[in-house]
mmCIF file of C-alpha atoms and ligand atoms in Angstrom:
data_model
loop_
_atom_site.group_PDB
_atom_site.id
_atom_site.type_symbol
_atom_site.label_atom_id
_atom_site.label_comp_id
_atom_site.label_asym_id
_atom_site.label_seq_id
_atom_site.Cartn_x
_atom_site.Cartn_y
_atom_site.Cartn_z
ATOM 1 C CA MET K 165 55.978 193.076 325.005
ATOM 2 C CA THR K 166 54.412 189.794 326.043
ATOM 3 C CA ALA K 167 53.062 189.803 329.621
ATOM 4 C CA ALA K 168 54.632 187.453 332.115
ATOM 5 C CA LYS K 169 52.370 184.541 333.093
ATOM 6 C CA ILE K 170 51.655 182.914 336.452
ATOM 7 C CA ASP K 171 51.106 179.221 337.227
ATOM 8 C CA LEU K 172 47.316 179.193 337.748
ATOM 9 C CA PRO K 173 45.699 176.488 339.862
ATOM 10 C CA VAL K 174 43.688 174.499 337.326
ATOM 11 C CA HIS K 175 40.409 174.792 339.281
ATOM 12 C CA ARG K 176 40.491 178.520 338.501
ATOM 13 C CA ILE K 177 40.606 178.256 334.717
ATOM 14 C CA ARG K 178 36.795 178.890 334.503
ATOM 15 C CA ALA K 179 37.398 182.655 334.473
ATOM 16 C CA TYR K 180 39.304 182.203 331.213
ATOM 17 C CA MET K 181 37.184 179.510 329.531
ATOM 18 C CA GLU K 182 33.652 180.367 330.662
ATOM 19 C CA PRO K 183 31.482 180.710 327.645
ATOM 20 C CA GLY K 184 28.495 182.952 327.744
ATOM 21 C CA PRO K 185 25.951 184.287 328.032
ATOM 22 C CA ILE K 186 24.503 183.623 331.398
ATOM 23 C CA VAL K 187 21.003 182.212 330.865
ATOM 24 C CA LEU K 188 17.855 181.668 332.876
ATOM 25 C CA VAL K 189 16.449 178.172 332.384
ATOM 26 C CA THR K 190 12.685 177.871 332.929
ATOM 27 C CA SER K 191 11.075 174.475 333.379
ATOM 28 C CA ALA K 192 7.613 173.089 334.130
ATOM 29 C CA HIS K 193 6.274 169.695 335.181
ATOM 30 C CA ASP K 194 3.101 168.425 336.669
ATOM 31 C CA GLY K 195 1.564 171.815 337.426
ATOM 32 C CA GLU K 196 4.818 173.271 338.850
ATOM 33 C CA ARG K 197 7.205 175.666 337.176
ATOM 34 C CA ASN K 198 10.661 176.972 338.058
ATOM 35 C CA VAL K 199 13.632 179.038 336.905
ATOM 36 C CA MET K 200 17.376 178.789 337.554
ATOM 37 C CA THR K 201 20.492 180.662 336.485
ATOM 38 C CA MET K 202 22.939 178.812 334.289
ATOM 39 C CA GLY K 203 26.431 179.497 332.987
ATOM 40 C CA TRP K 204 27.696 176.066 331.957
ATOM 41 C CA HIS K 205 26.460 175.472 328.471
ATOM 42 C CA LEU K 206 27.787 175.151 324.936
ATOM 43 C CA VAL K 207 26.607 174.999 321.358
ATOM 44 C CA MET K 208 27.211 171.498 319.953
ATOM 45 C CA GLU K 209 25.641 171.417 316.493
ATOM 46 C CA PHE K 210 23.819 173.743 314.052
ATOM 47 C CA SER K 211 21.304 171.350 312.621
ATOM 48 C CA PRO K 212 19.734 169.751 314.563
ATOM 49 C CA SER K 213 20.310 172.761 316.813
ATOM 50 C CA LEU K 214 21.974 171.207 319.844
ATOM 51 C CA ILE K 215 23.069 172.766 323.133
ATOM 52 C CA GLY K 216 24.814 170.880 325.938
ATOM 53 C CA CYS K 217 24.497 172.078 329.520
ATOM 54 C CA VAL K 218 25.124 171.032 333.121
ATOM 55 C CA ILE K 219 22.247 171.211 335.660
ATOM 56 C CA ALA K 220 23.441 170.062 339.055
ATOM 57 C CA GLY K 221 21.460 167.133 340.419
ATOM 58 C CA GLY K 222 20.668 168.971 343.676
ATOM 59 C CA ASN K 223 18.851 171.774 341.813
ATOM 60 C CA HIS K 224 15.092 171.611 341.756
ATOM 61 C CA SER K 225 15.258 172.448 338.057
ATOM 62 C CA PHE K 226 17.145 169.169 337.422
ATOM 63 C CA ASP K 227 14.027 167.211 338.569
ATOM 64 C CA LEU K 228 11.631 169.313 336.418
ATOM 65 C CA VAL K 229 13.735 169.275 333.268
ATOM 66 C CA ARG K 230 14.457 165.602 333.553
ATOM 67 C CA ALA K 231 10.855 164.626 334.262
ATOM 68 C CA SER K 232 9.355 166.845 331.617
ATOM 69 C CA GLY K 233 12.121 166.403 329.005
ATOM 70 C CA GLU K 234 11.806 170.110 328.204
ATOM 71 C CA CYS K 235 12.945 173.585 329.209
ATOM 72 C CA VAL K 236 13.368 177.089 327.893
ATOM 73 C CA ILE K 237 16.768 178.830 327.762
ATOM 74 C CA ASN K 238 16.130 182.554 328.298
ATOM 75 C CA ILE K 239 18.895 185.075 327.595
ATOM 76 C CA PRO K 240 18.833 188.127 329.893
ATOM 77 C CA THR K 241 20.810 191.340 329.525
ATOM 78 C CA VAL K 242 22.503 193.669 332.059
ATOM 79 C CA SER K 243 19.259 195.204 333.268
ATOM 80 C CA MET K 244 18.328 191.809 334.758
ATOM 81 C CA VAL K 245 21.566 191.256 336.703
ATOM 82 C CA ASP K 246 19.898 191.434 340.091
ATOM 83 C CA ALA K 247 17.287 188.858 339.107
ATOM 84 C CA VAL K 248 19.984 186.651 337.594
ATOM 85 C CA VAL K 249 21.914 186.658 340.907
ATOM 86 C CA GLY K 250 18.788 186.225 343.020
ATOM 87 C CA ILE K 251 17.409 183.361 340.873
ATOM 88 C CA GLY K 252 20.767 181.610 341.049
ATOM 89 C CA ASN K 253 20.964 181.905 344.832
ATOM 90 C CA SER K 254 17.539 180.598 345.736
ATOM 91 C CA SER K 255 15.644 177.373 345.052
ATOM 92 C CA GLY K 256 12.217 176.826 343.615
ATOM 93 C CA ARG K 257 11.788 174.297 346.388
ATOM 94 C CA ASP K 258 11.577 177.170 348.886
ATOM 95 C CA VAL K 259 10.212 180.121 346.905
ATOM 96 C CA ASP K 260 8.084 180.922 343.833
ATOM 97 C CA LYS K 261 10.841 182.738 341.940
ATOM 98 C CA PHE K 262 8.442 184.113 339.313
ATOM 99 C CA ALA K 263 6.459 185.993 341.951
ATOM 100 C CA HIS K 264 9.494 186.874 344.131
ATOM 101 C CA PHE K 265 11.458 188.434 341.278
ATOM 102 C CA GLY K 266 8.456 189.814 339.390
ATOM 103 C CA LEU K 267 9.137 187.798 336.212
ATOM 104 C CA ALA K 268 6.613 188.344 333.440
ATOM 105 C CA THR K 269 6.053 185.216 331.376
ATOM 106 C CA ASP K 270 4.561 184.222 328.028
ATOM 107 C CA ARG K 271 3.361 180.852 326.790
ATOM 108 C CA ALA K 272 5.848 178.879 324.805
ATOM 109 C CA VAL K 273 4.810 177.285 321.486
ATOM 110 C CA GLU K 274 6.337 173.814 321.694
ATOM 111 C CA VAL K 275 6.975 173.189 325.401
ATOM 112 C CA ALA K 276 5.179 173.716 328.737
ATOM 113 C CA ALA K 277 7.959 175.794 330.342
ATOM 114 C CA PRO K 278 7.254 179.564 330.184
ATOM 115 C CA LEU K 279 9.175 182.207 328.202
ATOM 116 C CA LEU K 280 10.583 185.076 330.225
ATOM 117 C CA ARG K 281 9.211 188.153 328.493
ATOM 118 C CA ASP K 282 11.976 190.619 329.428
ATOM 119 C CA CYS K 283 14.784 188.432 328.172
ATOM 120 C CA HIS K 284 16.435 189.246 324.813
ATOM 121 C CA ALA K 285 15.851 185.711 323.470
ATOM 122 C CA ASN K 286 13.942 182.575 324.419
ATOM 123 C CA LEU K 287 15.008 179.154 323.131
ATOM 124 C CA GLU K 288 12.445 176.379 323.516
ATOM 125 C CA CYS K 289 14.303 173.085 324.107
ATOM 126 C CA ARG K 290 13.634 169.351 324.358
ATOM 127 C CA ILE K 291 16.037 166.789 325.676
ATOM 128 C CA PHE K 292 17.709 165.265 322.643
ATOM 129 C CA ASP K 293 20.044 162.835 324.435
ATOM 130 C CA ASP K 294 20.201 161.993 328.159
ATOM 131 C CA ALA K 295 23.101 159.564 327.928
ATOM 132 C CA LEU K 296 25.388 161.752 330.057
ATOM 133 C CA VAL K 297 22.883 162.913 332.649
ATOM 134 C CA ASP K 298 23.438 160.159 335.242
ATOM 135 C CA ARG K 299 27.217 160.509 335.010
ATOM 136 C CA TYR K 300 27.769 164.228 334.543
ATOM 137 C CA ASN K 301 24.406 165.987 334.980
ATOM 138 C CA PHE K 302 24.974 166.892 331.346
ATOM 139 C CA PHE K 303 21.880 167.430 329.217
ATOM 140 C CA ILE K 304 21.997 167.566 325.398
ATOM 141 C CA LEU K 305 19.095 169.729 324.368
ATOM 142 C CA GLU K 306 17.575 170.383 320.947
ATOM 143 C CA VAL K 307 16.332 173.916 320.336
ATOM 144 C CA VAL K 308 12.967 173.411 318.718
ATOM 145 C CA ARG K 309 11.803 177.057 318.589
ATOM 146 C CA ALA K 310 13.648 180.317 318.959
ATOM 147 C CA HIS K 311 12.176 183.753 319.781
ATOM 148 C CA VAL K 312 14.679 186.650 319.528
ATOM 149 C CA ALA K 313 14.268 190.412 319.934
ATOM 150 C CA ARG K 314 15.055 192.352 316.740
ATOM 151 C CA THR K 315 16.828 195.083 318.763
ATOM 152 C CA PRO K 316 19.309 195.852 320.125
ATOM 153 C CA LYS K 317 21.564 194.301 317.477
ATOM 154 C CA ASN K 318 24.348 193.658 319.975
ATOM 155 C CA PRO K 319 22.656 192.986 323.327
ATOM 156 C CA GLU K 320 24.574 193.555 326.561
ATOM 157 C CA THR K 321 24.502 189.925 327.712
ATOM 158 C CA LEU K 322 26.083 188.874 330.968
ATOM 159 C CA HIS K 323 29.054 186.494 331.112
ATOM 160 C CA TYR K 324 30.024 184.960 334.416
ATOM 161 C CA THR K 325 33.675 184.549 335.425
ATOM 162 C CA GLY K 326 33.077 183.164 338.926
ATOM 163 C CA ASP K 327 33.496 184.853 342.329
ATOM 164 C CA GLY K 328 30.339 186.969 341.804
ATOM 165 C CA VAL K 329 31.821 188.808 338.848
ATOM 166 C CA PHE K 330 30.248 189.276 335.413
ATOM 167 C CA VAL K 331 31.640 190.618 332.151
ATOM 168 C CA ARG K 332 29.123 192.522 329.983
ATOM 169 C CA ALA K 333 29.072 191.999 326.195
ATOM 170 C CA GLY K 334 27.867 194.460 323.624
ATOM 171 C CA ARG K 335 30.760 195.392 321.326
ATOM 172 C CA THR K 336 31.560 193.214 318.317
ATOM 173 C CA ILE K 337 34.441 192.669 315.957
ATOM 174 C CA SER K 338 33.591 191.281 312.505
ATOM 175 C CA ARG K 339 36.041 189.176 310.498
ATOM 176 C CA ARG K 340 33.274 187.593 308.438
ATOM 177 C CA ALA K 341 35.122 187.990 305.138
ATOM 178 C CA ASP K 342 37.910 185.695 306.410
ATOM 179 C CA PHE K 343 35.715 182.777 307.413
ATOM 180 C CA ARG K 344 34.978 179.569 305.493
ATOM 181 C CA PRO K 345 31.230 179.252 304.843
ATOM 182 C CA ALA K 346 31.063 175.992 306.864
ATOM 183 C CA LEU K 347 32.130 177.885 309.964
ATOM 184 C CA LEU K 348 29.408 180.522 309.554
ATOM 185 C CA GLY K 349 26.459 178.272 310.451
ATOM 186 C CA ASN K 350 26.133 175.295 308.137
ATOM 187 C CA GLY K 351 27.291 177.417 305.200
ATOM 188 C CA ARG K 352 24.102 179.473 305.160
HETATM 189 C C1 FMN M 677 25.935 183.158 337.798
HETATM 190 C C2 FMN M 677 25.436 181.790 338.144
HETATM 191 C C3 FMN M 677 25.645 180.730 337.308
HETATM 192 C C4 FMN M 677 25.213 179.470 337.575
HETATM 193 N N1 FMN M 677 25.349 178.420 336.671
HETATM 194 C C5 FMN M 677 24.881 177.195 336.996
HETATM 195 C C6 FMN M 677 25.070 176.095 336.050
HETATM 196 O O1 FMN M 677 25.568 176.260 334.967
HETATM 197 N N2 FMN M 677 24.544 174.900 336.393
HETATM 198 C C7 FMN M 677 23.932 174.658 337.593
HETATM 199 O O2 FMN M 677 23.506 173.562 337.851
HETATM 200 N N3 FMN M 677 23.749 175.701 338.454
HETATM 201 C C8 FMN M 677 24.205 176.884 338.168
HETATM 202 N N4 FMN M 677 24.015 177.930 339.062
HETATM 203 C C9 FMN M 677 23.324 177.677 340.367
HETATM 204 C C10 FMN M 677 21.875 177.561 340.248
HETATM 205 O O3 FMN M 677 21.297 178.630 339.537
HETATM 206 C C11 FMN M 677 21.339 177.486 341.701
HETATM 207 O O4 FMN M 677 21.790 176.295 342.297
HETATM 208 C C12 FMN M 677 19.816 177.669 341.823
HETATM 209 O O5 FMN M 677 19.547 177.906 343.156
HETATM 210 C C13 FMN M 677 19.053 176.408 341.386
HETATM 211 O O6 FMN M 677 17.674 176.738 341.505
HETATM 212 P P1 FMN M 677 16.562 175.561 341.639
HETATM 213 O O7 FMN M 677 16.890 174.734 342.843
HETATM 214 O O8 FMN M 677 15.322 176.374 341.793
HETATM 215 O O9 FMN M 677 16.613 174.799 340.358
HETATM 216 C C14 FMN M 677 24.462 179.253 338.780
HETATM 217 C C15 FMN M 677 24.212 180.337 339.626
HETATM 218 C C16 FMN M 677 24.716 181.599 339.349
HETATM 219 C C17 FMN M 677 24.428 182.715 340.264
#
């Protein structure tokens, strides 16, 4: 039987549409570095590898990403949930979040922003197009280098639904045989 539906206030649709995973964005500029939590991002293109994301103008990270033109998108898993929440509820203007949250870092290859060692994946990014930054705080980034852990195969990434609640990933359903090649990543 189909469940009855309610009339949901449109400002609450995020819980249904939120993509994932929650990521930690590291940035660096002029001798300073920072990290913020981010949920509002989307994949826009395979090649070049483009990601769109919103970084609110009031965030310290906004200034560092905009000024340097670079950042790293780090993908944490459930074991980092406390850091994810803490990093997203404090500002690099007030605190050194790397020291405060005990974040181990590694040097990136293409950009100045650091990689977060304990994250499952680290995507080094450069701003590809800033046309929508002034209007929407929307950055279009190109992933120029990607470091990903070989295991686990299905990492338990965190997906935010608002109101302090996360959904954890980890189980997969494959329908690969039913997909057109073009929808599986540029046909490769
Ligand atoms: C789960 C979660 C998701 C968030 N997603 C975003 C986001 O997509 N964009 C954004 O601008 N801020 C987002 N924030 C808020 C920033 O992480 C927060 O404002 C942070 O303090 C900014 O740090 P900064 O001033 O050091 O850059 C999120 C916070 C949390 C806890």
